[in-house]
């Protein structure tokens, strides 16, 4: 075949044809699969693109990107990913920290297995407040730098609420900007942004009965009342408030169950399908029935099974009150008692 082409083609075209054949053969050998990461088992995981050369795959410089040389059928790729924990013969694009861009708040570091890894290293040079801060997750961090590290490690929505330790009352809480302090059902203080302007014209479909027994024209009106009052009100059920004698008089929306508040003689629709994770020893709570539960979630499950409303009196066992809790109770004002967590205002 090559002899026939040599007689009919110009020598320059013949050389070009030979070069193209060599290039195509070279590309075929180099074609492989590009992966987004190499697992701890050494195999390539999370397929990015099949039929790529290593040069194309590693062009982005992203740490974790890896390449396999084998150009295998889709059935083999599927078997590797589902049953084998990834593809064998995994070649990482980056073997050192040279020219690795980990993005803001992170830096490249070689781990104990001599592999380059991006670790959290936020820039804390501009932080002026050196004391503890209260995070938006309700936890106290020793300083803002520690909070930024926690944010980097998988909590992208985590922010500083206010300076100082997380408090059990809105007293002495200085919220930044125009945000307002609100207390949740466990008497934890949160800083929230209040929308004080609500539409005046609403339809009956928007009516909500609050946990305080007051009817609100819409969710916006309830949130506004929460901010003005300084404590979470929460939604008892949808629609106008009625004079119910028991939970049988209250119709809850799909997925919710009515729990009866014997103290206030009112019903409240609550979600009752929550699955509780394994509780830690420091998550125990003392409920309004003077019973200690392993966690707030376990308390809610008990409330749902009994059909009665239970609230957190304080954290820890009912038989022991810490010095901090005694201090909080002395400082507590009845105007700051709360019934429902601020994050559950619209969830019941």
CSV table of C-alpha atoms in Angstrom, one decimal, residues 11-12 37 40 123 193 195 199 212 259 274 287 323:
chain,number,residue,atom,x,y,z
A,11,UNK,CA,7.1,13.0,-1.7
A,12,UNK,CA,6.1,15.8,0.6
A,37,UNK,CA,-9.1,12.1,43.0
A,40,UNK,CA,-6.5,6.3,50.3
A,123,UNK,CA,-5.1,34.2,57.0
A,193,UNK,CA,-31.4,39.9,60.5
A,195,UNK,CA,-37.1,42.2,58.0
A,199,UNK,CA,-46.9,43.2,52.8
A,212,UNK,CA,-48.0,32.0,71.5
A,259,UNK,CA,-48.4,17.5,70.2
A,274,UNK,CA,-36.5,12.5,62.7
A,287,UNK,CA,-37.0,18.3,79.6
A,323,UNK,CA,-22.5,26.6,88.0
